[in-house]
Amino acid sequence: MGKALRLGLVVLTVILLAGCWDNLDLERRALVLGAFVDLASSSPDKFELTLEMPILRRMAARPGAGGGGGGEGREETLPTWRLTVTGTTFAEAMRKAATRSERQLFFGHQKVLLIGEELARREKLEEVIDFWARNRESYLAITVLLAQGRAGEIFSAHPKFARSVSMFLQEQSERQIRTSRFVKHNLMELFAALYGGRDILVSRVRTVPGQDSLELEVSGTGIIKEGKLVGWLSPEETQAALWVTGEGRGGDIIPLPLPEIKHIFTLELCNVKNKIRAQVKEDKPEFNIKLEVMADILERIGFTEPFNPPILRYIEARAAEIIKKRVEGVVFKLQKEYQADVLGFGKKIEEVQPRWWQQVKGNWRELYARAPVRVEVKVKIRSTGMVS
């Protein structure tokens, strides 16, 4: 019995010290940070895939080191390698990419998946992301975004601080806690929404003119209807949509001009409580959106008098008017122009009237487009700042 125990311990020790059978040193792997996918420009029946991978020896070096120029330390080229291939499927394109890299491609550290506009309009997104959802190396928390234009052309912009385009997009997406001008969705969330047949908003990436070169901007959202991109919401429209759905994280800034008294105030929306009430009357759906907003005054221009209750009530009323107008505008656009239920009205009807929903869900878009929607907004000023 003692010999068997000793033998077992020896075997266990050998297994533990041997490590994983398929383990590779970091130096033998090409770590994919981001994948950028488009329709191939050479053939509309093929996909184009661009992978961004760090050049580790350059990534580890201090930016601007060794140049001897005494400049601002900005790198002229990013310390990454971009590999572009085409294929009839993304799996085929990946195999082609493997033949052009002396290191094994590894997707366990992928940060983002950026989908080009033309591809998102033509192909269903659940088919576009299918390879990443099935790949055992894929990280289900990969951030998924839409490019306005071609995804591969995003590299024409050069981030000022981030050392790769993929890292910039990931870090920028994490800033949703301070703004609702875009919405962050990862691979798992998007996959679940698309296979559940839901319409959804996905963040937009685009290049904008900078001081001396193109810059990257994450703002606004793409409207995904029946799995495909059908249009865009501006950053302000995205804010209004997220207030309705409750996905806004707070921190939104609202300029509040009051021309009748020649004042401008800046409000920060600290908390937005949403409630959507759905009902069916005479076989027709109706909706009531109620928003309760807590806000702080961050700035005032042209106003020198002390804040008093009448002034604060006036500011609250005007802020409520502006928020209500913006919400009504985005609801109208989604209903009339796109018939895209990204605000989840159908789900609300299913919750309160499940039997009626089963009867009308095949014709829901037509009913949704004609449904009356009432908006109520209440704003409460929480703080006027340190100086009153």
Short mmCIF file of C-alpha atoms in Angstrom, two decimals:
data_model
loop_
_atom_site.label_atom_id
_atom_site.label_comp_id
_atom_site.label_asym_id
_atom_site.label_seq_id
_atom_site.Cartn_x
_atom_site.Cartn_y
_atom_site.Cartn_z
CA MET A 1 0.00 0.00 0.00
CA GLY A 2 2.92 2.32 0.83
CA LYS A 3 4.62 1.61 -2.51
CA ALA A 4 1.40 2.36 -4.40
CA LEU A 5 1.01 5.64 -2.54
CA ARG A 6 4.60 6.66 -3.28
CA LEU A 7 4.21 5.74 -6.94
CA GLY A 8 1.02 7.82 -7.16
CA LEU A 9 2.77 10.84 -5.65
CA VAL A 10 5.62 10.53 -8.13
CA VAL A 11 3.22 10.38 -11.10
CA LEU A 12 1.24 13.36 -9.77
CA THR A 13 4.45 15.38 -9.29
CA VAL A 14 5.58 14.66 -12.85
CA ILE A 15 2.20 15.77 -14.24
CA LEU A 16 2.16 19.01 -12.24
CA LEU A 17 5.74 19.92 -13.13
CA ALA A 18 5.27 19.13 -16.79
CA GLY A 19 2.69 21.93 -17.23
CA CYS A 20 0.10 22.01 -20.04
CA TRP A 21 0.91 19.77 -23.00
CA ASP A 22 0.04 22.50 -25.49
CA ASN A 23 1.64 25.38 -23.60
CA LEU A 24 3.68 27.82 -25.71
CA ASP A 25 6.16 30.42 -24.56
CA LEU A 26 5.02 34.00 -24.96
CA GLU A 27 7.83 34.59 -27.48
CA ARG A 28 6.32 31.94 -29.76
CA ARG A 29 2.84 33.46 -29.83
CA ALA A 30 1.37 36.35 -31.80
CA LEU A 31 -1.14 37.96 -29.42
CA VAL A 32 -4.14 39.26 -31.35
CA LEU A 33 -5.35 42.53 -29.79
CA GLY A 34 -8.10 43.33 -32.27
CA ALA A 35 -9.87 42.00 -35.36
CA PHE A 36 -11.23 44.39 -38.01
CA VAL A 37 -13.61 42.85 -40.54
CA ASP A 38 -14.99 44.13 -43.87
CA LEU A 39 -16.30 42.92 -47.19
CA ALA A 40 -13.27 42.35 -49.43
CA SER A 41 -12.77 45.24 -51.84
CA SER A 42 -11.45 42.82 -54.49
CA SER A 43 -14.46 40.49 -54.32
CA PRO A 44 -17.91 41.11 -52.77
CA ASP A 45 -18.22 37.38 -52.03
CA LYS A 46 -15.23 37.36 -49.69
CA PHE A 47 -14.43 38.81 -46.30
CA GLU A 48 -11.40 40.92 -45.44
CA LEU A 49 -9.83 40.41 -42.03
CA THR A 50 -7.19 42.64 -40.44
CA LEU A 51 -5.52 41.49 -37.23
CA GLU A 52 -3.58 43.86 -35.00
CA MET A 53 -0.80 42.28 -32.93
CA PRO A 54 1.81 43.90 -30.66
CA ILE A 55 5.51 43.80 -31.47
CA LEU A 56 6.49 42.97 -27.91
CA ARG A 57 10.05 44.29 -27.97
CA ARG A 58 8.74 47.67 -29.18
CA MET A 59 5.65 47.60 -26.98
CA ALA A 60 7.84 47.18 -23.89
CA ALA A 61 10.09 50.10 -24.84
CA ARG A 62 9.34 53.59 -23.57
CA PRO A 63 7.63 55.71 -26.28
CA GLY A 64 10.14 57.99 -27.96
CA ALA A 65 13.14 56.35 -26.27
CA GLY A 66 16.36 56.13 -28.23
CA GLY A 67 15.38 58.74 -30.79
CA GLY A 68 17.81 61.37 -29.58
CA GLY A 69 15.57 64.13 -30.88
CA GLY A 70 14.24 65.57 -27.65
CA GLY A 71 10.69 65.78 -29.05
CA GLU A 72 7.42 65.10 -27.29
CA GLY A 73 7.94 61.33 -27.28
CA ARG A 74 5.15 60.60 -29.78
CA GLU A 75 5.76 57.52 -31.90
CA GLU A 76 5.55 57.97 -35.65
CA THR A 77 4.36 54.38 -36.06
CA LEU A 78 2.54 52.20 -33.56
CA PRO A 79 4.45 49.23 -32.07
CA THR A 80 2.04 46.78 -33.69
CA TRP A 81 1.90 44.54 -36.74
CA ARG A 82 -1.23 44.57 -38.90
CA LEU A 83 -1.90 41.51 -41.02
CA THR A 84 -4.67 41.63 -43.67
CA VAL A 85 -6.06 38.53 -45.40
CA THR A 86 -9.22 37.56 -47.28
CA GLY A 87 -11.37 34.45 -47.35
CA THR A 88 -14.82 33.14 -48.16
CA THR A 89 -15.26 32.58 -44.40
CA PHE A 90 -13.48 34.05 -41.41
CA ALA A 91 -12.18 30.61 -40.44
CA GLU A 92 -10.50 30.33 -43.86
CA ALA A 93 -9.07 33.83 -43.49
CA MET A 94 -7.63 32.86 -40.09
CA ARG A 95 -5.91 29.84 -41.60
CA LYS A 96 -4.40 32.05 -44.28
CA ALA A 97 -3.19 34.45 -41.61
CA ALA A 98 -1.48 31.55 -39.82
CA THR A 99 0.63 30.86 -42.94
CA ARG A 100 1.96 34.43 -42.90
CA SER A 101 2.99 34.55 -39.26
CA GLU A 102 6.02 32.69 -37.89
CA ARG A 103 4.29 32.70 -34.51
CA GLN A 104 1.08 30.97 -33.52
CA LEU A 105 -1.91 33.30 -33.48
CA PHE A 106 -3.48 33.52 -30.03
CA PHE A 107 -6.90 35.13 -29.42
CA GLY A 108 -7.04 34.86 -25.64
CA HIS A 109 -6.02 38.53 -25.25
CA GLN A 110 -8.23 40.00 -27.99
CA LYS A 111 -9.76 43.30 -26.88
CA VAL A 112 -12.08 44.39 -29.69
CA LEU A 113 -13.94 43.23 -32.78
CA LEU A 114 -14.70 46.08 -35.20
CA ILE A 115 -17.21 45.44 -38.01
CA GLY A 116 -17.24 47.59 -41.15
CA GLU A 117 -20.39 49.45 -42.19
CA GLU A 118 -20.95 47.78 -45.57
CA LEU A 119 -20.50 44.32 -44.06
CA ALA A 120 -22.90 45.11 -41.20
CA ARG A 121 -25.53 46.33 -43.67
CA ARG A 122 -25.30 43.29 -45.94
CA GLU A 123 -24.67 40.35 -43.61
CA LYS A 124 -26.44 39.39 -40.40
CA LEU A 125 -24.23 40.14 -37.43
CA GLU A 126 -24.87 36.77 -35.78
CA GLU A 127 -23.17 35.20 -38.81
CA VAL A 128 -20.31 37.72 -38.74
CA ILE A 129 -19.47 37.04 -35.09
CA ASP A 130 -20.15 33.29 -35.26
CA PHE A 131 -16.46 32.34 -35.60
CA TRP A 132 -15.50 34.28 -32.46
CA ALA A 133 -18.43 32.90 -30.48
CA ARG A 134 -17.36 29.32 -31.31
CA ASN A 135 -13.60 29.72 -31.05
CA ARG A 136 -12.43 28.17 -27.78
CA GLU A 137 -9.67 30.77 -27.44
CA SER A 138 -12.03 33.73 -27.81
CA TYR A 139 -12.74 35.92 -24.83
CA LEU A 140 -16.52 36.38 -24.53
CA ALA A 141 -16.00 39.85 -23.05
CA ILE A 142 -14.50 41.16 -26.33
CA THR A 143 -15.94 44.62 -27.04
CA VAL A 144 -17.88 44.69 -30.34
CA LEU A 145 -18.18 47.96 -32.26
CA LEU A 146 -19.29 49.21 -35.69
CA ALA A 147 -17.15 51.32 -38.00
CA GLN A 148 -18.68 54.16 -39.97
CA GLY A 149 -17.04 53.26 -43.26
CA ARG A 150 -14.52 50.44 -43.61
CA ALA A 151 -13.12 48.92 -40.42
CA GLY A 152 -9.65 48.57 -41.96
CA GLU A 153 -9.48 52.29 -42.68
CA ILE A 154 -9.61 53.07 -38.96
CA PHE A 155 -5.83 52.60 -38.96
CA SER A 156 -5.48 55.86 -40.89
CA ALA A 157 -5.91 57.56 -37.48
CA HIS A 158 -3.11 57.51 -34.91
CA PRO A 159 -4.00 57.45 -31.17
CA LYS A 160 -2.07 60.05 -29.20
CA PHE A 161 -1.54 58.01 -26.01
CA ALA A 162 -2.65 54.40 -26.56
CA ARG A 163 -0.01 52.21 -28.18
CA SER A 164 -2.45 50.37 -30.44
CA VAL A 165 -5.76 51.14 -32.10
CA SER A 166 -7.33 48.12 -30.38
CA MET A 167 -6.25 49.31 -26.92
CA PHE A 168 -7.59 52.80 -27.65
CA LEU A 169 -11.01 51.42 -28.63
CA GLN A 170 -11.16 49.18 -25.57
CA GLU A 171 -10.11 51.91 -23.14
CA GLN A 172 -12.51 54.41 -24.70
CA SER A 173 -15.39 51.93 -24.47
CA GLU A 174 -14.77 51.57 -20.74
CA ARG A 175 -15.57 55.27 -20.31
CA GLN A 176 -19.31 54.68 -20.64
CA ILE A 177 -19.47 55.13 -16.88
CA ARG A 178 -19.01 58.88 -17.54
CA THR A 179 -21.23 59.31 -20.59
CA SER A 180 -24.16 57.80 -22.48
CA ARG A 181 -23.00 59.02 -25.91
CA PHE A 182 -22.32 55.37 -26.80
CA VAL A 183 -23.13 51.95 -25.35
CA LYS A 184 -20.72 49.12 -24.54
CA HIS A 185 -21.65 45.60 -25.63
CA ASN A 186 -19.41 42.57 -25.46
CA LEU A 187 -19.47 39.48 -27.65
CA MET A 188 -21.67 37.45 -25.31
CA GLU A 189 -24.27 40.22 -24.88
CA LEU A 190 -24.51 40.86 -28.61
CA PHE A 191 -24.69 37.17 -29.45
CA ALA A 192 -27.53 36.63 -26.94
CA ALA A 193 -29.50 39.64 -28.26
CA LEU A 194 -29.14 38.65 -31.92
CA TYR A 195 -30.08 35.00 -31.39
CA GLY A 196 -33.00 36.15 -29.26
CA GLY A 197 -34.33 38.12 -32.22
CA ARG A 198 -33.96 41.49 -30.48
CA ASP A 199 -33.08 44.80 -32.08
CA ILE A 200 -30.10 46.47 -30.41
CA LEU A 201 -27.79 49.48 -30.47
CA VAL A 202 -24.04 48.99 -31.05
CA SER A 203 -21.40 51.70 -30.57
CA ARG A 204 -20.02 53.55 -33.58
CA VAL A 205 -16.35 54.24 -34.31
CA ARG A 206 -15.28 56.84 -36.86
CA THR A 207 -12.34 59.02 -37.82
CA VAL A 208 -12.61 62.77 -37.30
CA PRO A 209 -10.24 65.60 -38.29
CA GLY A 210 -7.70 66.48 -35.59
CA GLN A 211 -5.25 69.31 -35.23
CA ASP A 212 -2.61 67.74 -37.46
CA SER A 213 -3.99 64.30 -38.35
CA LEU A 214 -7.08 62.11 -38.22
CA GLU A 215 -8.25 61.06 -34.78
CA LEU A 216 -10.51 58.25 -33.54
CA GLU A 217 -13.88 58.88 -31.93
CA VAL A 218 -16.25 56.45 -30.21
CA SER A 219 -19.67 58.12 -30.14
CA GLY A 220 -23.15 57.46 -31.41
CA THR A 221 -24.60 54.03 -32.19
CA GLY A 222 -25.66 51.86 -35.07
CA ILE A 223 -29.26 50.64 -35.19
CA ILE A 224 -29.35 46.84 -35.59
CA LYS A 225 -32.70 45.62 -36.92
CA GLU A 226 -33.25 41.94 -37.71
CA GLY A 227 -29.52 41.40 -37.32
CA LYS A 228 -28.39 44.07 -39.79
CA LEU A 229 -27.29 47.69 -39.59
CA VAL A 230 -30.04 49.97 -40.90
CA GLY A 231 -28.97 53.43 -39.71
CA TRP A 232 -27.20 55.55 -37.11
CA LEU A 233 -28.12 57.51 -34.00
CA SER A 234 -26.14 60.64 -33.16
CA PRO A 235 -24.43 60.90 -29.74
CA GLU A 236 -27.30 63.06 -28.45
CA GLU A 237 -29.92 60.62 -29.78
CA THR A 238 -27.99 57.75 -28.21
CA GLN A 239 -28.09 59.52 -24.85
CA ALA A 240 -31.87 59.87 -25.08
CA ALA A 241 -32.31 56.22 -26.07
CA LEU A 242 -30.20 55.00 -23.14
CA TRP A 243 -32.15 57.17 -20.70
CA VAL A 244 -35.27 55.31 -21.82
CA THR A 245 -33.74 51.82 -21.60
CA GLY A 246 -31.99 52.52 -18.30
CA GLU A 247 -28.54 51.74 -19.71
CA GLY A 248 -27.24 55.26 -19.08
CA ARG A 249 -24.57 55.23 -16.37
CA GLY A 250 -24.84 58.90 -15.39
CA GLY A 251 -22.42 61.73 -15.94
CA ASP A 252 -24.16 63.15 -19.02
CA ILE A 253 -23.70 66.88 -19.58
CA ILE A 254 -26.65 68.97 -20.73
CA PRO A 255 -26.10 72.61 -21.81
CA LEU A 256 -29.17 74.60 -20.79
CA PRO A 257 -29.41 77.96 -22.60
CA LEU A 258 -32.05 80.36 -21.27
CA PRO A 259 -32.03 83.17 -23.87
CA GLU A 260 -34.98 84.99 -22.31
CA ILE A 261 -32.82 85.84 -19.30
CA LYS A 262 -29.46 85.70 -21.16
CA HIS A 263 -28.08 82.86 -19.04
CA ILE A 264 -26.50 79.49 -19.83
CA PHE A 265 -26.30 76.67 -17.31
CA THR A 266 -24.53 73.32 -17.59
CA LEU A 267 -26.20 70.39 -15.86
CA GLU A 268 -24.69 67.00 -15.04
CA LEU A 269 -27.26 64.21 -14.92
CA CYS A 270 -26.16 62.22 -11.87
CA ASN A 271 -28.95 59.66 -11.88
CA VAL A 272 -31.78 58.84 -14.29
CA LYS A 273 -34.55 56.52 -13.12
CA ASN A 274 -36.63 55.12 -15.94
CA LYS A 275 -40.00 53.42 -16.07
CA ILE A 276 -41.83 52.20 -19.17
CA ARG A 277 -45.51 51.42 -18.72
CA ALA A 278 -47.10 49.32 -21.48
CA GLN A 279 -50.76 48.57 -21.97
CA VAL A 280 -53.17 47.43 -24.65
CA LYS A 281 -56.34 49.43 -25.32
CA GLU A 282 -58.87 48.41 -27.96
CA ASP A 283 -56.38 45.90 -29.35
CA LYS A 284 -53.68 48.57 -29.76
CA PRO A 285 -50.47 49.04 -27.74
CA GLU A 286 -49.74 52.24 -25.82
CA PHE A 287 -46.64 53.28 -23.89
CA ASN A 288 -45.81 55.79 -21.19
CA ILE A 289 -42.17 56.67 -20.46
CA LYS A 290 -41.43 58.27 -17.11
CA LEU A 291 -37.97 59.66 -16.26
CA GLU A 292 -36.89 61.00 -12.89
CA VAL A 293 -33.60 62.88 -13.15
CA MET A 294 -31.23 64.04 -10.42
CA ALA A 295 -28.84 66.74 -11.64
CA ASP A 296 -26.05 69.03 -10.46
CA ILE A 297 -25.28 72.51 -11.76
CA LEU A 298 -21.68 72.40 -13.00
CA GLU A 299 -21.41 75.83 -14.58
CA ARG A 300 -23.26 79.08 -15.10
CA ILE A 301 -22.59 81.87 -17.58
CA GLY A 302 -24.14 85.33 -17.39
CA PHE A 303 -25.87 84.68 -14.06
CA THR A 304 -24.59 86.47 -10.95
CA GLU A 305 -27.60 86.35 -8.64
CA PRO A 306 -27.77 83.83 -5.77
CA PHE A 307 -29.75 80.67 -6.48
CA ASN A 308 -33.16 80.71 -4.84
CA PRO A 309 -36.05 78.24 -4.97
CA PRO A 310 -37.96 79.99 -7.82
CA ILE A 311 -34.83 80.11 -9.99
CA LEU A 312 -34.07 76.45 -9.30
CA ARG A 313 -37.65 75.40 -10.10
CA TYR A 314 -37.42 77.31 -13.37
CA ILE A 315 -34.15 75.61 -14.31
CA GLU A 316 -35.63 72.20 -13.47
CA ALA A 317 -38.69 72.85 -15.63
CA ARG A 318 -36.63 73.99 -18.62
CA ALA A 319 -34.26 71.03 -18.27
CA ALA A 320 -37.25 68.67 -18.21
CA GLU A 321 -38.54 70.25 -21.42
CA ILE A 322 -35.22 69.72 -23.21
CA ILE A 323 -34.88 66.11 -22.06
CA LYS A 324 -38.49 65.35 -23.02
CA LYS A 325 -38.00 66.83 -26.48
CA ARG A 326 -34.88 64.75 -27.08
CA VAL A 327 -36.57 61.54 -25.93
CA GLU A 328 -39.63 62.20 -28.11
CA GLY A 329 -37.32 62.86 -31.06
CA VAL A 330 -35.43 59.59 -30.82
CA VAL A 331 -38.63 57.58 -30.21
CA PHE A 332 -40.18 59.14 -33.32
CA LYS A 333 -37.08 58.33 -35.40
CA LEU A 334 -36.95 54.72 -34.27
CA GLN A 335 -40.68 54.20 -34.77
CA LYS A 336 -41.35 56.01 -38.02
CA GLU A 337 -38.05 55.93 -39.89
CA TYR A 338 -36.65 52.52 -38.96
CA GLN A 339 -39.40 50.57 -37.16
CA ALA A 340 -36.58 49.25 -34.96
CA ASP A 341 -37.63 48.32 -31.43
CA VAL A 342 -34.25 48.89 -29.75
CA LEU A 343 -35.99 50.42 -26.72
CA GLY A 344 -37.62 47.09 -25.85
CA PHE A 345 -41.30 48.07 -26.17
CA GLY A 346 -42.23 44.63 -27.50
CA LYS A 347 -40.65 42.96 -24.48
CA LYS A 348 -42.75 45.17 -22.18
CA ILE A 349 -45.93 44.14 -23.99
CA GLU A 350 -44.93 40.48 -23.73
CA GLU A 351 -44.51 40.88 -19.97
CA VAL A 352 -47.93 42.47 -19.32
CA GLN A 353 -49.98 40.82 -22.09
CA PRO A 354 -48.29 37.51 -23.01
CA ARG A 355 -51.31 35.98 -24.76
CA TRP A 356 -51.97 39.09 -26.85
CA TRP A 357 -48.26 39.24 -27.70
CA GLN A 358 -48.32 35.70 -29.09
CA GLN A 359 -51.15 36.75 -31.42
CA VAL A 360 -49.48 39.92 -32.77
CA LYS A 361 -45.72 39.33 -32.60
CA GLY A 362 -45.58 38.41 -36.29
CA ASN A 363 -47.03 41.84 -37.11
CA TRP A 364 -45.35 43.71 -34.27
CA ARG A 365 -43.31 46.20 -36.31
CA GLU A 366 -46.39 47.64 -37.96
CA LEU A 367 -48.20 47.98 -34.60
CA TYR A 368 -45.07 49.40 -32.96
CA ALA A 369 -44.68 52.10 -35.61
CA ARG A 370 -48.21 53.40 -34.93
CA ALA A 371 -48.24 53.05 -31.14
CA PRO A 372 -48.71 56.31 -29.18
CA VAL A 373 -45.88 57.07 -26.75
CA ARG A 374 -46.20 59.64 -23.95
CA VAL A 375 -43.14 61.00 -22.19
CA GLU A 376 -43.03 62.46 -18.68
CA VAL A 377 -39.84 63.97 -17.24
CA LYS A 378 -39.14 65.35 -13.77
CA VAL A 379 -35.81 67.01 -12.96
CA LYS A 380 -34.53 67.71 -9.46
CA ILE A 381 -31.46 69.90 -8.87
CA ARG A 382 -29.38 68.13 -6.23
CA SER A 383 -26.47 70.56 -5.91
CA THR A 384 -25.47 73.99 -7.21
CA GLY A 385 -21.76 73.40 -6.57
CA MET A 386 -19.35 74.80 -4.02
CA VAL A 387 -20.02 78.41 -5.03
CA SER A 388 -23.62 79.57 -4.64
#
